[in-house]
Short mmCIF file of C-alpha atoms and ligand atoms in Angstrom, two decimals:
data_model
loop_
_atom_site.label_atom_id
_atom_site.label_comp_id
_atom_site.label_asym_id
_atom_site.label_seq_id
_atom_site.Cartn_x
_atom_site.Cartn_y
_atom_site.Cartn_z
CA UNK A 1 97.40 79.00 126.34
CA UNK A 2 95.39 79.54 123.27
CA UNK A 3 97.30 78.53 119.50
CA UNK A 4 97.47 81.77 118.71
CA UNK A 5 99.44 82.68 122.13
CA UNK A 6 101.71 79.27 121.61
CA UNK A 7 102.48 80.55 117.70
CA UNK A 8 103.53 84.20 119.51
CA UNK A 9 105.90 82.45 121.39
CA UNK A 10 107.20 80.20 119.06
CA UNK A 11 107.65 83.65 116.84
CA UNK A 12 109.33 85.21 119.94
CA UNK A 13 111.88 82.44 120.66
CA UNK A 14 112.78 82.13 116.71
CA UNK A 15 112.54 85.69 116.22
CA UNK A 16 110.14 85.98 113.53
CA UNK A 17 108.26 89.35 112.67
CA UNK A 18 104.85 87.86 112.95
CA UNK A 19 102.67 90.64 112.50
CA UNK A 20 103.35 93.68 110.44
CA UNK A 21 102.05 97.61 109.81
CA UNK A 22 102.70 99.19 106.79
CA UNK A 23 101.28 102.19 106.43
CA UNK A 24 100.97 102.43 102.20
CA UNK A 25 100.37 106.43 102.08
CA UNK A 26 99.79 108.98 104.69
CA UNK A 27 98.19 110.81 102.46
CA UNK A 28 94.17 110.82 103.83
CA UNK A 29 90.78 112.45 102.84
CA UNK A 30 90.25 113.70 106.24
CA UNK A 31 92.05 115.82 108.69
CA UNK A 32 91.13 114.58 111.71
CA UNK A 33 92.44 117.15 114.62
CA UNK A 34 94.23 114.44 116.91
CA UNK A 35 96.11 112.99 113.39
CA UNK A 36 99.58 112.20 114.42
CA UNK A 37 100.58 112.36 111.05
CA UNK A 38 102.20 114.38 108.09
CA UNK A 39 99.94 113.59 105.28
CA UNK A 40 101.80 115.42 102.25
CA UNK A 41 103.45 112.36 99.79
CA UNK A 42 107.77 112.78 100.28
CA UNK A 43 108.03 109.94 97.97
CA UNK A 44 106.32 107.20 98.82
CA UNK A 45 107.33 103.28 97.96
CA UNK A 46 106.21 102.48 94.46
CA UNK A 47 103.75 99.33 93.56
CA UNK A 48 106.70 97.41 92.71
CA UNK A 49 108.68 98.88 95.73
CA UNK A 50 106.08 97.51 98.16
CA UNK A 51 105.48 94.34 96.30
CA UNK A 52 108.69 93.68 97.16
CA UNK A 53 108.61 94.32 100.55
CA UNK A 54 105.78 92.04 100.45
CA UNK A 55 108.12 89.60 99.03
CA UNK A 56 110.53 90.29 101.73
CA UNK A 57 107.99 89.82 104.68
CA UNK A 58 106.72 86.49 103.66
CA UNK A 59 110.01 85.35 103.65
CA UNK A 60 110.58 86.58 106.53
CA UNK A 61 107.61 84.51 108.37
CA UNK A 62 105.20 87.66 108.64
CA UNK A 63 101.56 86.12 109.33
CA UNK A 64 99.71 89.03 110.47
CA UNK A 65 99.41 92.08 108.20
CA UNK A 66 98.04 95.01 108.66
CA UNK A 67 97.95 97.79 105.86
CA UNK A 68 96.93 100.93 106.92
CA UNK A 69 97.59 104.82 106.48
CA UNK A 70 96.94 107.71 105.90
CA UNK A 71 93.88 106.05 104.12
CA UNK A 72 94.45 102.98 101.93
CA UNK A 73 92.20 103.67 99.64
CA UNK A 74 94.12 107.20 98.48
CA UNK A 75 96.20 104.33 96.59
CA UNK A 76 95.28 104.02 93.38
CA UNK A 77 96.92 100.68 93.19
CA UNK A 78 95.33 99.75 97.07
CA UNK A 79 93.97 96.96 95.45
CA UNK A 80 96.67 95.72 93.65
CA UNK A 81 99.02 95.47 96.85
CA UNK A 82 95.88 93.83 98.63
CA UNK A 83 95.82 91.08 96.02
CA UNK A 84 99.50 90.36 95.79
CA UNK A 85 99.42 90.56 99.91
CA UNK A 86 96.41 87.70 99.43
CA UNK A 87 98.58 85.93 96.93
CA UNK A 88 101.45 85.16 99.61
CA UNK A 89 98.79 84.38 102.11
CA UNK A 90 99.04 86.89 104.53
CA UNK A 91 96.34 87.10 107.09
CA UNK A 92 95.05 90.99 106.45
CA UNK A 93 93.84 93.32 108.65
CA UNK A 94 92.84 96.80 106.79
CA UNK A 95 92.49 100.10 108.87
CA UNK A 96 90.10 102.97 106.85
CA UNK A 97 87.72 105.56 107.29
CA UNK A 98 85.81 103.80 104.79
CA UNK A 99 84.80 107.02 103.01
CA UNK A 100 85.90 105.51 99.71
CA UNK A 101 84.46 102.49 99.80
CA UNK A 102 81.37 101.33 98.67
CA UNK A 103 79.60 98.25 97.49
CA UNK A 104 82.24 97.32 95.25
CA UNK A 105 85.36 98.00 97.21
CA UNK A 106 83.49 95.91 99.88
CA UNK A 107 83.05 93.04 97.31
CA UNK A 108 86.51 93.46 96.48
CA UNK A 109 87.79 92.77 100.06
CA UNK A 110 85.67 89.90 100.60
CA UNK A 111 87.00 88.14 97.62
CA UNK A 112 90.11 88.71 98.50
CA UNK A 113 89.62 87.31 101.63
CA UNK A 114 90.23 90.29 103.87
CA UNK A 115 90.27 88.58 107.60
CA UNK A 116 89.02 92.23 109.26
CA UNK A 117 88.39 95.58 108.39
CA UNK A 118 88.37 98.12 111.27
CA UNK A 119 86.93 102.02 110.83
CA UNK A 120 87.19 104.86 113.16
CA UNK A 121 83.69 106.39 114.76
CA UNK A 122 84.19 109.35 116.73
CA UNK A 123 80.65 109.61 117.45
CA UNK A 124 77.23 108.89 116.12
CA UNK A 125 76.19 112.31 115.89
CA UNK A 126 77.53 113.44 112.55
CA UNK A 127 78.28 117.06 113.85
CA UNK A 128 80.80 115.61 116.22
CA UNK A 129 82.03 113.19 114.46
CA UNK A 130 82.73 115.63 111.14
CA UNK A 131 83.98 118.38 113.01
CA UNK A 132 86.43 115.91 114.24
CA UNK A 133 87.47 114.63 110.34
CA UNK A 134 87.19 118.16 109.13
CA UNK A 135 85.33 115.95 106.33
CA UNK A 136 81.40 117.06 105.78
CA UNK A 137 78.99 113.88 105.37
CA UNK A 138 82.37 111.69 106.59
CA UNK A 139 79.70 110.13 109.16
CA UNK A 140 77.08 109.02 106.85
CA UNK A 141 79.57 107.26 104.39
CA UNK A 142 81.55 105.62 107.24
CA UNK A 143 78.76 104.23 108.32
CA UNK A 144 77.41 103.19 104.86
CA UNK A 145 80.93 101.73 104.16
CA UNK A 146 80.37 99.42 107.41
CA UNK A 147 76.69 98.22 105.83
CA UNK A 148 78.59 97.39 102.71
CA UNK A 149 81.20 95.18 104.19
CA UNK A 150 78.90 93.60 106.36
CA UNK A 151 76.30 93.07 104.04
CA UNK A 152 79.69 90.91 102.13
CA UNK A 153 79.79 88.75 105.23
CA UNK A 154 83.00 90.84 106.33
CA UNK A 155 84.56 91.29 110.19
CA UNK A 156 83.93 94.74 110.90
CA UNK A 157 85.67 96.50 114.15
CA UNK A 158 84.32 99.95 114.92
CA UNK A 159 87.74 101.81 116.50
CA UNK A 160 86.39 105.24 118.59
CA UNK A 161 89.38 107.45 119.64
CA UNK A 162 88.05 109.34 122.79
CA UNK A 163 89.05 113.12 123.60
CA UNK A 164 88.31 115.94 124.83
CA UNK A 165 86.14 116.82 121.35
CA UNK A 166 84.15 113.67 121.70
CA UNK A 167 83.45 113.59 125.42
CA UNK A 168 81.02 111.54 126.00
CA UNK A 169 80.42 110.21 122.87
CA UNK A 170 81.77 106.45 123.51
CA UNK A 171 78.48 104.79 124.75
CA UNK A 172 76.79 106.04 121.68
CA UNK A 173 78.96 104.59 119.70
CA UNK A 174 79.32 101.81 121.46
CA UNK A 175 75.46 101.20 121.06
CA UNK A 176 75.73 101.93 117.54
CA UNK A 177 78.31 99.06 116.90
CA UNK A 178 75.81 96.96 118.46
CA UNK A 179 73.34 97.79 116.22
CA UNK A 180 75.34 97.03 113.41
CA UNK A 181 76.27 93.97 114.65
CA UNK A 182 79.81 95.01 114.62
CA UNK A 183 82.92 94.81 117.18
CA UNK A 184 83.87 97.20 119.11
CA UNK A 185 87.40 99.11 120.47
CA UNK A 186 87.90 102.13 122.78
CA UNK A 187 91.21 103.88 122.72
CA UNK A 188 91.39 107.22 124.99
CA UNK A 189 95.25 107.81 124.09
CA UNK A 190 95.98 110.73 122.05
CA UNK A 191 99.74 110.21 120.89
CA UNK A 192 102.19 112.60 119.94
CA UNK A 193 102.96 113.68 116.32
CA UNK A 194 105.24 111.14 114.61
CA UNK A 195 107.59 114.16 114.48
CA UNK A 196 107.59 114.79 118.05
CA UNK A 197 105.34 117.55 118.12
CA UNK A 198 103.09 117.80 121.23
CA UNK A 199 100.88 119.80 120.25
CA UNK A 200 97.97 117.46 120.00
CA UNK A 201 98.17 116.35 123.16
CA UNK A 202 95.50 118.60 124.93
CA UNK A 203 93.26 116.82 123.30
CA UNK A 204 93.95 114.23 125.91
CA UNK A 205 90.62 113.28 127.79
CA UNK A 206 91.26 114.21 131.55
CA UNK A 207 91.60 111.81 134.85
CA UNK A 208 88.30 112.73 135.44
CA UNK A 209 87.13 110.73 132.64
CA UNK A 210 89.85 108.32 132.33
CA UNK A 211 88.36 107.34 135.58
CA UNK A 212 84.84 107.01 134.45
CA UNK A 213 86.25 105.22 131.04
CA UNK A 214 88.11 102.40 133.52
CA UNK A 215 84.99 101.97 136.05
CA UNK A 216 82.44 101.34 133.09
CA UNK A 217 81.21 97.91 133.43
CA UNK A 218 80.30 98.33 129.69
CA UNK A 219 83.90 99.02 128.58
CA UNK A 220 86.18 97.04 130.85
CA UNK A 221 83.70 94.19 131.68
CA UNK A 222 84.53 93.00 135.51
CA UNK A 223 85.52 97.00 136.71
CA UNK A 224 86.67 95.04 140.09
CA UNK A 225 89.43 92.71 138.14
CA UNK A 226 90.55 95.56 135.83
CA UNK A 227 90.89 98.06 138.92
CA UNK A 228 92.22 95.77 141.39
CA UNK A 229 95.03 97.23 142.83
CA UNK A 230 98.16 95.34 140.96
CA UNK A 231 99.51 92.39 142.66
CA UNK A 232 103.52 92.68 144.13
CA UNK A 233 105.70 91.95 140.80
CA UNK A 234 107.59 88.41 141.22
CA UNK A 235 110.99 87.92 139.10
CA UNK A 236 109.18 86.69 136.15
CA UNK A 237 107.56 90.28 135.63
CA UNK A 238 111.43 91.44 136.49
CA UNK A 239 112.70 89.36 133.68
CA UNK A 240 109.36 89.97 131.30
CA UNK A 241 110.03 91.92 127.74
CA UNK A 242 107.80 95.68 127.27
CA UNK A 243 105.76 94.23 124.37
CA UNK A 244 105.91 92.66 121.09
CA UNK A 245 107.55 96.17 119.13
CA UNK A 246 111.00 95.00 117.73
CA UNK A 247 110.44 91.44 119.36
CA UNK A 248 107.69 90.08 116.99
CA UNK A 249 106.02 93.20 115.61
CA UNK A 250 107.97 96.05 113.37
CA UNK A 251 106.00 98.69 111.13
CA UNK A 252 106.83 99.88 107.78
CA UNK A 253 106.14 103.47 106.80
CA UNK A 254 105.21 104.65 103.49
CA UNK A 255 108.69 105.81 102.65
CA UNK A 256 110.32 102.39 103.72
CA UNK A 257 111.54 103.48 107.07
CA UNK A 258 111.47 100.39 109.32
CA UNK A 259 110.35 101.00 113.27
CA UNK A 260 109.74 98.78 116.12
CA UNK A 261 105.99 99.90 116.37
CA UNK A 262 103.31 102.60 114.74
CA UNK A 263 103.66 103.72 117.63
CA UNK A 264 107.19 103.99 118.62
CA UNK A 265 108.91 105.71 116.12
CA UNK A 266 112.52 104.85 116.34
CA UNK A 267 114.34 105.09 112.83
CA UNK A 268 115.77 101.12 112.46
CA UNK A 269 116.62 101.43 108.78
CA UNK A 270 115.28 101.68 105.74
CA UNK A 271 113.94 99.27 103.08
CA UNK A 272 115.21 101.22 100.23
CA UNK A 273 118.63 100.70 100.91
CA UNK A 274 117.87 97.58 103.25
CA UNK A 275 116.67 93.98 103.24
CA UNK A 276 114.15 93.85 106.16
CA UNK A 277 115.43 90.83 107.06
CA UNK A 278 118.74 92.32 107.48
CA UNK A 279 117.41 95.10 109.34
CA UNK A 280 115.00 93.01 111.41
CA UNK A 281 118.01 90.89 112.64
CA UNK A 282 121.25 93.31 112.58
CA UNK A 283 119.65 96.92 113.49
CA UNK A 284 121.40 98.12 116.57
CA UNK A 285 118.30 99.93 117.40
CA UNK A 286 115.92 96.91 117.20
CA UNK A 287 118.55 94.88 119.16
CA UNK A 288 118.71 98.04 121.76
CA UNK A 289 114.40 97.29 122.30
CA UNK A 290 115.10 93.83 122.33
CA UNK A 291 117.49 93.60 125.06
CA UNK A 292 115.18 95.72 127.17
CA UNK A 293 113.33 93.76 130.40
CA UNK A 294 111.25 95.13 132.99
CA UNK A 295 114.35 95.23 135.57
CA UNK A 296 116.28 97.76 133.79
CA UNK A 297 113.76 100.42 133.59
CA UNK A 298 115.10 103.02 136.05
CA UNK A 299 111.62 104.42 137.81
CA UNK A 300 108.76 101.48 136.32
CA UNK A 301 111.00 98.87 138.06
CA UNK A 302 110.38 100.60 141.28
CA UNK A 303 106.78 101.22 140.04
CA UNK A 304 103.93 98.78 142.22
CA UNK A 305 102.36 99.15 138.79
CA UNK A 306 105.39 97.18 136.72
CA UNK A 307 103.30 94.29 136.60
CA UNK A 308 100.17 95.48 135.11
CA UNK A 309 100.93 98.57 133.51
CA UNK A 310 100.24 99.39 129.75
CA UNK A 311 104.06 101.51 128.99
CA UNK A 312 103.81 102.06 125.74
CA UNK A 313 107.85 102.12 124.90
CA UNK A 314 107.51 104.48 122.50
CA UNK A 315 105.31 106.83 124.03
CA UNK A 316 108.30 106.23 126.70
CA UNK A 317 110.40 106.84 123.66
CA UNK A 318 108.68 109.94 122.46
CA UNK A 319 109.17 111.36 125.69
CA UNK A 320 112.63 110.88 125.84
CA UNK A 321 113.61 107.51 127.05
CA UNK A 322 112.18 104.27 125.55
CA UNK A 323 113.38 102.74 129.40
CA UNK A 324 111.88 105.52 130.76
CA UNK A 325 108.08 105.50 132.04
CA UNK A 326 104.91 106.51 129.65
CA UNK A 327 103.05 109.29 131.29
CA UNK A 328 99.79 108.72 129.74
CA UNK A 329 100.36 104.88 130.92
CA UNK A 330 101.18 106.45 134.62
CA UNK A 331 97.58 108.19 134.46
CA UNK A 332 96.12 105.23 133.58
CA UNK A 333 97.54 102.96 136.12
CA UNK A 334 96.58 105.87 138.71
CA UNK A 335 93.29 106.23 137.34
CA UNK A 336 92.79 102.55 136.78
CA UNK A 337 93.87 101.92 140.44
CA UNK A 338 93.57 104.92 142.85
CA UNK A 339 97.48 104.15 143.47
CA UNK A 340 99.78 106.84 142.56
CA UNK A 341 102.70 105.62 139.89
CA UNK A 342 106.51 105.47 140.34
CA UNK A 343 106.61 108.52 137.92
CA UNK A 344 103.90 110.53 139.80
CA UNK A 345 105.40 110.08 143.55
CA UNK A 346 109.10 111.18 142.05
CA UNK A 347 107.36 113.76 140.64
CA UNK A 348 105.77 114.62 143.50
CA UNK A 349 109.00 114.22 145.34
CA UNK A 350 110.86 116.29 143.04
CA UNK A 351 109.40 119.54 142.01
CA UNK A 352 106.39 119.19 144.22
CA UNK A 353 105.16 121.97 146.35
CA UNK A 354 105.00 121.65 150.55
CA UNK A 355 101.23 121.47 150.30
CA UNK A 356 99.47 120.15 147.38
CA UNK A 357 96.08 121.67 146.70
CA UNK A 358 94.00 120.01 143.49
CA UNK A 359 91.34 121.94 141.85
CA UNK A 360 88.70 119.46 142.09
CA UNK A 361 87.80 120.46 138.50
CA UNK A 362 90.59 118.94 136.08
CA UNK B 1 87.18 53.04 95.51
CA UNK B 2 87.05 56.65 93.64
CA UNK B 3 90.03 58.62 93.87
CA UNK B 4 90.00 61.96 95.91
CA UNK B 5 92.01 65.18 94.76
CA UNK B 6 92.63 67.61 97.16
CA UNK B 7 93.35 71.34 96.76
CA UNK B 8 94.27 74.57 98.93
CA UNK B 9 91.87 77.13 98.90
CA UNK B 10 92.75 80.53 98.58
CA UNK B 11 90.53 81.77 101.39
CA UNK B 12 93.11 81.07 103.95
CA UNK B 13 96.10 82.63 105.43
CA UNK B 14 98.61 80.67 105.89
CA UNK B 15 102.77 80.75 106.82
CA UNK B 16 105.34 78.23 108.09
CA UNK B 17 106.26 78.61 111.72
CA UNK B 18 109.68 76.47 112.78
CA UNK B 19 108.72 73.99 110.01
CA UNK B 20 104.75 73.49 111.25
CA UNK B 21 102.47 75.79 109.44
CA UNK B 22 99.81 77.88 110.62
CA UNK B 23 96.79 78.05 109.07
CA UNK B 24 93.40 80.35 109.30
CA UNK B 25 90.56 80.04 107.41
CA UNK B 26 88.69 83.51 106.50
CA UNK B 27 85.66 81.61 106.26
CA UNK B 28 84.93 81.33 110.11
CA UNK B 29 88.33 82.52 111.54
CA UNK B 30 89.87 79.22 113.21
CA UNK B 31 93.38 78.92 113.51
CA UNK B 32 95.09 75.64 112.89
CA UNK B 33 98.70 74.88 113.33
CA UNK B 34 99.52 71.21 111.32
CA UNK B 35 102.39 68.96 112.25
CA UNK B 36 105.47 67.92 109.78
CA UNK B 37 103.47 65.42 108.17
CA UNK B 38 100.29 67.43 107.61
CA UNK B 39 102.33 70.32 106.33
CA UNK B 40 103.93 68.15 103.75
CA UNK B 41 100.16 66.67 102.68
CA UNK B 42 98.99 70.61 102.85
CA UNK B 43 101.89 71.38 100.43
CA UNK B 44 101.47 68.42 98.34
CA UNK B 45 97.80 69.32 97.58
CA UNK B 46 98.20 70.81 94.31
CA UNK B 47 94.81 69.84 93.07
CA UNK B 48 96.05 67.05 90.49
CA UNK B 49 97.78 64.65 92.48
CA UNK B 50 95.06 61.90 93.91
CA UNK B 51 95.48 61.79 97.40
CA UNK B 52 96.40 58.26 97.57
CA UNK B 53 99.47 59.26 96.02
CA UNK B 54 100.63 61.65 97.85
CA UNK B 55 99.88 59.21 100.80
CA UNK B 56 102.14 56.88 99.81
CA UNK B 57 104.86 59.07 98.05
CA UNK B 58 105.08 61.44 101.28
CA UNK B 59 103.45 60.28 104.24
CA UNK B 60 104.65 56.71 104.15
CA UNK B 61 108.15 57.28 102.57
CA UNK B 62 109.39 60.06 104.19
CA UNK B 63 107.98 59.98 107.52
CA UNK B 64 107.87 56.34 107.11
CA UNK B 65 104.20 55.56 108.37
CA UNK B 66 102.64 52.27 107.85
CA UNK B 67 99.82 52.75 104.83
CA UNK B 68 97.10 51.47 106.30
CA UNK B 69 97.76 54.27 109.34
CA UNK B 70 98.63 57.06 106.95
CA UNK B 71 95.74 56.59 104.92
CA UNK B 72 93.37 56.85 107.68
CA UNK B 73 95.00 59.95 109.52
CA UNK B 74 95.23 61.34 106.02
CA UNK B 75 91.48 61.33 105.64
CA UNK B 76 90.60 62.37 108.97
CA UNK B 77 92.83 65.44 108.85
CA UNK B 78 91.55 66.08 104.72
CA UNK B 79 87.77 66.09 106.15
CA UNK B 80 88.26 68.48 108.87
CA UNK B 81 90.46 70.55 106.85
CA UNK B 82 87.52 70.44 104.46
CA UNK B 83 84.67 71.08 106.79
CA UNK B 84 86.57 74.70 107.73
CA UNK B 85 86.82 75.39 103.83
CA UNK B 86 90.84 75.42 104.27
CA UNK B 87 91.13 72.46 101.85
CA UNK B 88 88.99 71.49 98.23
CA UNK B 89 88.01 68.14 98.28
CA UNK B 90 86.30 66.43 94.46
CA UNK B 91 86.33 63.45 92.70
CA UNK B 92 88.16 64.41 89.76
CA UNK B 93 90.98 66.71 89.54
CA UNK B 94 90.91 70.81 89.66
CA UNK B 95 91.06 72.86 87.04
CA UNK B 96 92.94 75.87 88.04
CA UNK B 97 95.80 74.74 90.69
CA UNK B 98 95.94 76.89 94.25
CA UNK B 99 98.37 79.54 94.44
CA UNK B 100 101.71 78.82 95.93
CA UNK B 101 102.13 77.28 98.99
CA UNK B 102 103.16 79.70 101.79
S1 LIG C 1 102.99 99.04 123.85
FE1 LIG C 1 103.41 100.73 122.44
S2 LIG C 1 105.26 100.14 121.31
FE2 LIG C 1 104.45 98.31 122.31
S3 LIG C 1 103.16 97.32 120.74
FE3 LIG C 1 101.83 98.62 121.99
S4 LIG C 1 101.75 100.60 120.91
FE4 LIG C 1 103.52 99.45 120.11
S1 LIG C 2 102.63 103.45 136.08
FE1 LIG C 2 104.21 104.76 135.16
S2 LIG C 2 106.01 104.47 136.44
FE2 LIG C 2 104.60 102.77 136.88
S3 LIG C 2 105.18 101.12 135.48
FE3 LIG C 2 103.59 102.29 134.45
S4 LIG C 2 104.72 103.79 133.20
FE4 LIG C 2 106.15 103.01 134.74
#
């Protein structure tokens, strides 16, 4: 087990909120078409307002922060919160477009001591990758923002959403990552509006291409290990907890509303009438994630896939049920695996025709 | 002997943990976890105490540790704490003291 794994689960058994997202604004420069986000300003937290929460999370034991958006930089006082965030010693991780920042931003991170900065690359053709952002020349100063922090001796991680716009696209960027001697991360799930609308969700890549995504020896490394059909679940995957959301990780929007996860959007309380601390240990909500193992979820339990499956919670959550199975993480598994999910055969079993005939085209 | 004065540097993140803290340097991205003792000598180093102080006012008293065994560990753990940039070692004391400890 590596030190960081040990400190997780020394986190996990004291129940400390080790890493944190706060989102500062979700107000952004671009409009990128698969945002799951509302980027008008309903009152966001004020400098002080989020210094204190700053206060709060250090108490609390946070190590890992990320700040994020909407994009940072729309902040006027970004780097204000960065340096008080660097004063208590957190161990930041900023998420950007990178638009705004140029050789003095990038300066401004390093001596701050920024541990990564990670910018989303739809493609490295700037037609697809603008026509994504809705943000003419977005491309070219991405890209120049990445020279900039790298030419300050910062981590750079490229992040490159797939969908069905930029089909295609990833080994491109992928090579172009390379090139500029930066890491990189694929992520082909599309997630529902923070409001629950759906609407962005045909943007979804297809199985089709999930399949080529998860049999790319470039992507996944060793495609027969990350395929290999998942091995039968003994009673420590019965007893084993979703993820970290609510367990060591919580996120913070810009308005002080404290969820389990980004990505799990389950009101827990709020930091304007709150202590996080006190919501962190006493929210009925964050104590309802917390008390949820693999052995209670009514299909994934039956699931061959409980073991090695991705369920996102609160993709679970967003569609309907946080113990309920992730459909996106079904397609994966299936895709992943060639064996059908839990979800898929009670699908199947419920509201499936006699004969099942697939278009061979998806 | 010269006397050594150590300080934290400020290009680290760092947090306690169940009373051991964790430490990682954003020089080269290690991640160090330090036991009671080296937490208390990580807190102590404010930069304008010489380190053979602090030896003997923490290390030895409160986790009563023989000096000439403190004083050794002591080093050891200052120079590779050093070599990863996580702590400022000089001969004479520093100027402007760290920011708090974590
Ligand atoms: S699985 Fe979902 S809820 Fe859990 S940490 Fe990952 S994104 Fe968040
Ligand atoms: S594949 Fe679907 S049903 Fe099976 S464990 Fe994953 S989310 Fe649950």
């Amino acid at each position: 087990m590596s030190l960081v794994q040990e400190m997780n689960e020394r986190a996990l058994a004291l129940g400390v909120p080790l890493g944190v997202h706060l989102d500062v604004t979700y107000r952004c420069n671009e409009r990128c078409i698969h945002c799951y986000l509302e980027h008008d300003d309903h009152g966001e937290m004020t400098t002080a307002e989020i210094k204190d929460v700053l206060n709060q999370l250090a108490e609390a034991g946070t190590f890992f922060l990320t700040l994020s958006g909407g994009e940072v930089l729309m902040r006027r006082d970004f780097f204000e919160i960065l340096e008080h965030a660097r004063r208590l010693l957190f161990s930041v991780k900023i998420k950007t477009n990178g638009v705004m920042i140029r050789e003095v931003e990038a300066r401004r991170m390093r001596n701050l001591g920024v541990e990564q900065v990670q910018i989303s690359i739809y493609s490295r053709r700037a037609e697809i990758h603008d026509a994504i952002t809705k943000l003419p020349g977005s491309l070219k100063r991405s890209l120049e923002a990445i020279r900039f922090l790298k030419s300050q001796g910062l981590k750079v991680t490229i992040a490159n959403v797939l969908m069905t716009a930029n089909l295609g696209e990833h080994d491109g960027v992928q090579a172009l990552a390379g090139e500029l001697g930066v890491s990189y991360t694929l992520d082909p799930t599309i997630t529902p509006k923070i409001d629950g609308d759906t609407s962005i969700l045909n943007l979804r890549i297809s199985g089709i291409e999930l399949n080529e995504v998860f049999h790319n020896k470039n992507l996944v490394g060793n495609v027969e290990e990350f395929c290999a059909p998942p091995p039968p679940p003994g009673d420590d995957v019965m007893e084993g907890l979703p993820c970290s959301a609510g367990h060591t990780a919580a996120y913070i929007t810009p308005y002080g509303d404290v969820f389990p996860c980004v990505q799990f959007p389950l009101p827990s309380g709020n930091l304007r009438r709150q202590k996080f601390i006190d919501i962190w240990r006493e929210s009925p909500e964050l104590n309802d994630v917390r008390s949820i193992r693999a052995k209670d979820l009514p299909v994934c339990s039956a699931c061959s896939h409980v073991g090695t499956c991705t369920r996102c919670p609160g993709l679970a959550y967003m569609e309907g049920s946080m113990r309920g199975p992730s459909t996106a993480d079904c397609q994966k598994s299936f895709h992943r695996t060639g064996i059908p999910s839990a979800n898929m055969l009670r699908k199947t079993r419920t509201s499936g025709p006699l004969i099942q005939i697939q278009s061979l085209v998806e | 002997m010269t006397e050594k004065y150590i300080a934290r540097s400020t290009a680290i993140a760092a947090r306690m943990l169940g009373g051991e803290m964790m430490i990682m340097s954003a020089v080269d991205s290690t991640f160090f976890t330090l036991n009671q003792v080296a937490t208390a000598i990580w807190q102590a180093a404010d930069g304008r105490t010489p380190l053979a102080e602090i030896v003997a006012r923490i290390v030895c008293e409160e986790f009563d540790v023989e000096p000439e065994v403190a004083r050794r560990d002591a080093e050891q753990f200052v120079d590779e704490l050093a070599q990863h940039g996580i702590l400022l070692v000089s001969d004479r004391p520093f100027e402007n003291p760290p920011v708090e400890a974590a």
